[in-house]
XYZ file of C-alpha atoms in Angstrom:
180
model
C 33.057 -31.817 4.747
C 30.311 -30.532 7.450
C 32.067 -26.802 6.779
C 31.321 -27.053 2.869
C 27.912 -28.565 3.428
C 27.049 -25.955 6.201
C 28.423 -22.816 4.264
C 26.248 -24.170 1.093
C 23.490 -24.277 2.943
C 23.970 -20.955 4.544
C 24.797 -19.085 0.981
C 21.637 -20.471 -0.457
C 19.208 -18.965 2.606
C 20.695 -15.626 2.232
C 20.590 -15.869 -1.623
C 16.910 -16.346 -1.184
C 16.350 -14.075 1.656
C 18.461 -11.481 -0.392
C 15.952 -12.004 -3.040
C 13.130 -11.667 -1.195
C 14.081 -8.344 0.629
C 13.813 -6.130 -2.046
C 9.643 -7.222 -2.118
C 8.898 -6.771 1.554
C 10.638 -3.425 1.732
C 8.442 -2.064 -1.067
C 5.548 -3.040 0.667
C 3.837 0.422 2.339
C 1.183 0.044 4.685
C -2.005 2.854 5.094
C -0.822 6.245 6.216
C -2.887 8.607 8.089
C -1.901 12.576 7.169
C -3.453 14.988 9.377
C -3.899 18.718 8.828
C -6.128 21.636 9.743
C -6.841 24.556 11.649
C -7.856 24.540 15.431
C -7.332 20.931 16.627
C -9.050 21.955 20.349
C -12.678 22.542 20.799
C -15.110 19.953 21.233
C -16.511 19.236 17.757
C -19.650 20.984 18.423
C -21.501 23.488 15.884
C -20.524 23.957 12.521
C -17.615 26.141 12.722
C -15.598 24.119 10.355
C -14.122 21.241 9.834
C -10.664 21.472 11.850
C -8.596 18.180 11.722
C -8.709 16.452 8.461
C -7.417 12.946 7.288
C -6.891 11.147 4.305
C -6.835 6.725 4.704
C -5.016 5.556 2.764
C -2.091 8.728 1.759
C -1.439 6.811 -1.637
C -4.325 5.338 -4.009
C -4.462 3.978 -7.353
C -6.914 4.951 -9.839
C -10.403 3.487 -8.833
C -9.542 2.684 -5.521
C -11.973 4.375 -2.753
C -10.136 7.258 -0.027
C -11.512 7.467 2.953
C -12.169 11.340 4.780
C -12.478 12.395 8.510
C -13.014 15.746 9.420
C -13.932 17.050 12.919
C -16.220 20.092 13.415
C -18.730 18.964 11.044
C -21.978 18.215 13.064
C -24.114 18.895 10.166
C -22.231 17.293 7.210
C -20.811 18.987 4.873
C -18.961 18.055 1.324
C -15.566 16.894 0.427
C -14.673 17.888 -3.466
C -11.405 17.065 -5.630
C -10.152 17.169 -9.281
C -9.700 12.949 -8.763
C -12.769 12.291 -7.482
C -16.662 13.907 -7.502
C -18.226 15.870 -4.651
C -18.633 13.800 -1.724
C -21.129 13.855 1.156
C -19.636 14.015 4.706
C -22.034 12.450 7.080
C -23.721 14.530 9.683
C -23.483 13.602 13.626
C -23.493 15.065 17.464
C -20.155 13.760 18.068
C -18.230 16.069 16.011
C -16.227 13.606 13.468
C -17.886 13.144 9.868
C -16.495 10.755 7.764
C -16.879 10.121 3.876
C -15.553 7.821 1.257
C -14.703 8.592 -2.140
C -13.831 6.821 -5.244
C -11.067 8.290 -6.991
C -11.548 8.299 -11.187
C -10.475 5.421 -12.800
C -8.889 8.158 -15.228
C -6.788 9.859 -12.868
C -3.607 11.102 -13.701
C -0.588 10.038 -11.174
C -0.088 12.575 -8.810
C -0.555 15.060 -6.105
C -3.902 16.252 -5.177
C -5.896 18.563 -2.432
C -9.156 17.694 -1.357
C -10.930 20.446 -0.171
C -13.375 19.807 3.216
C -16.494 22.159 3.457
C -18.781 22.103 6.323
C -22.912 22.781 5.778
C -23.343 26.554 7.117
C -19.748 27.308 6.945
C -17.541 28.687 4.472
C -14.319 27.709 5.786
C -12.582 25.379 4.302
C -9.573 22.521 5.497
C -7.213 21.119 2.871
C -5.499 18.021 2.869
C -3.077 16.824 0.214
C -3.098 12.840 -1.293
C -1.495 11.079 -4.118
C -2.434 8.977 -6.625
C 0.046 6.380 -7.971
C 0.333 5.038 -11.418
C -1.459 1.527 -12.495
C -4.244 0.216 -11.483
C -3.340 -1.726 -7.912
C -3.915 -5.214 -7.238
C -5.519 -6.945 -9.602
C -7.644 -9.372 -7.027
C -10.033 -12.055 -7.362
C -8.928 -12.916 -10.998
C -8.475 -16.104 -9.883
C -5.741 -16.829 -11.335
C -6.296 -15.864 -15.148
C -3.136 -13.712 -15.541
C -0.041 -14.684 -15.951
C 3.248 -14.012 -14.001
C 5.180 -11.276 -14.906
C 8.966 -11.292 -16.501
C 10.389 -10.320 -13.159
C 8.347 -13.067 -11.176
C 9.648 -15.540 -14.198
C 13.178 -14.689 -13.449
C 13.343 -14.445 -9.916
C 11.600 -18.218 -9.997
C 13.960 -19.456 -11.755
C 16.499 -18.485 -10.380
C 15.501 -19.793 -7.431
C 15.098 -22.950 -8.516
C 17.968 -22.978 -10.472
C 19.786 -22.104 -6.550
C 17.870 -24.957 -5.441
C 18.590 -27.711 -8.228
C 22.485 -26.569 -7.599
C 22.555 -27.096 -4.295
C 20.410 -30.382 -4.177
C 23.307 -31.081 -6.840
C 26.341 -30.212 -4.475
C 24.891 -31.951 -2.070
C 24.398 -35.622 -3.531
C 27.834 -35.355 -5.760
C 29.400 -34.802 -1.967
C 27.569 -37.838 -0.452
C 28.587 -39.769 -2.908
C 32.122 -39.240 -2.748
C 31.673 -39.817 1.005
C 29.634 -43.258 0.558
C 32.068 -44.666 -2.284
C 35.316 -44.096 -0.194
C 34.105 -47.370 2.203
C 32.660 -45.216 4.861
């Protein structure tokens, strides 16, 4: 009786870890590309921007992308077809940074940004992508409602659940009505 009751038990964790799986794996955290030309030197001058990343890698549309380049003491601009000119910043320690909003109109896909330091006509670029739909809908409070998938995989957990709650008492019944 303890074996059944165990191996129930058992099957319905890994049912709903099995379940569950399929979510966390398709989770991606930020990536952090890097690309350029000469990564030594000290950052001083404006010879050029020289290492260039892209935080996140993958955006939605109307999400903001975040751009380091080293080299750039002066500024300089960061331009794309999925987002408008941006303005690096300008400092003495050699990294400028910017952050762009991609289009809320931008077609899935690859795209280059193209780095561009003030007094310099070389240019570093790095490569991004921009995923389909529109990302996580936050701080709707909960106005929208859950999807087909979310319906299905609910109830099918709690159809697990009501099953094995089910098992269970039918068993401990049997168990309690034999005179134990």
């Amino acid at each position: 009786m303890r074996a059944a009751r165990t191996l129930a038990v058992t099957a319905t964790a890994i049912a709903a870890v099995g379940l569950a799986a399929p979510l966390a794996a398709a989770t991606n955290g930020p990536t952090t590309v890097l690309s350029g030309g000469n990564s030594g030197g000290n950052g001083g001058g404006n010879g050029g921007p020289t290492d260039v990343t892209v935080n996140p890698y993958d955006v939605h549309p109307g999400s903001t992308l975040t751009i380091t380049a080293r080299g750039c003491n002066r500024g300089g601009t960061a331009t794309s077809n999925a987002f408008p000119e941006t303005n690096l910043s300008g400092n003495n320690n050699g990294v400028s940074t910017a952050v762009a909003r991609v289009y809320n109109h931008a077609t899935p896909g690859n795209y280059n940004l193209a780095v561009r330091c003030n007094g310099s006509s070389s240019v570093v670029t790095q490569s991004f992508r921009v995923l389909p739909g529109r990302g996580a809908q936050g701080g709707l409070g909960g106005s929208l409602a859950p999807s087909s998938t979310e319906m299905a995989i609910g109830g099918s957990l709690v159809a697990a659940a009501a099953l094995g709650g089910g098992l269970f008492v039918a068993r401990r019944r049997r168990v309690t009505g034999a005179g134990v």
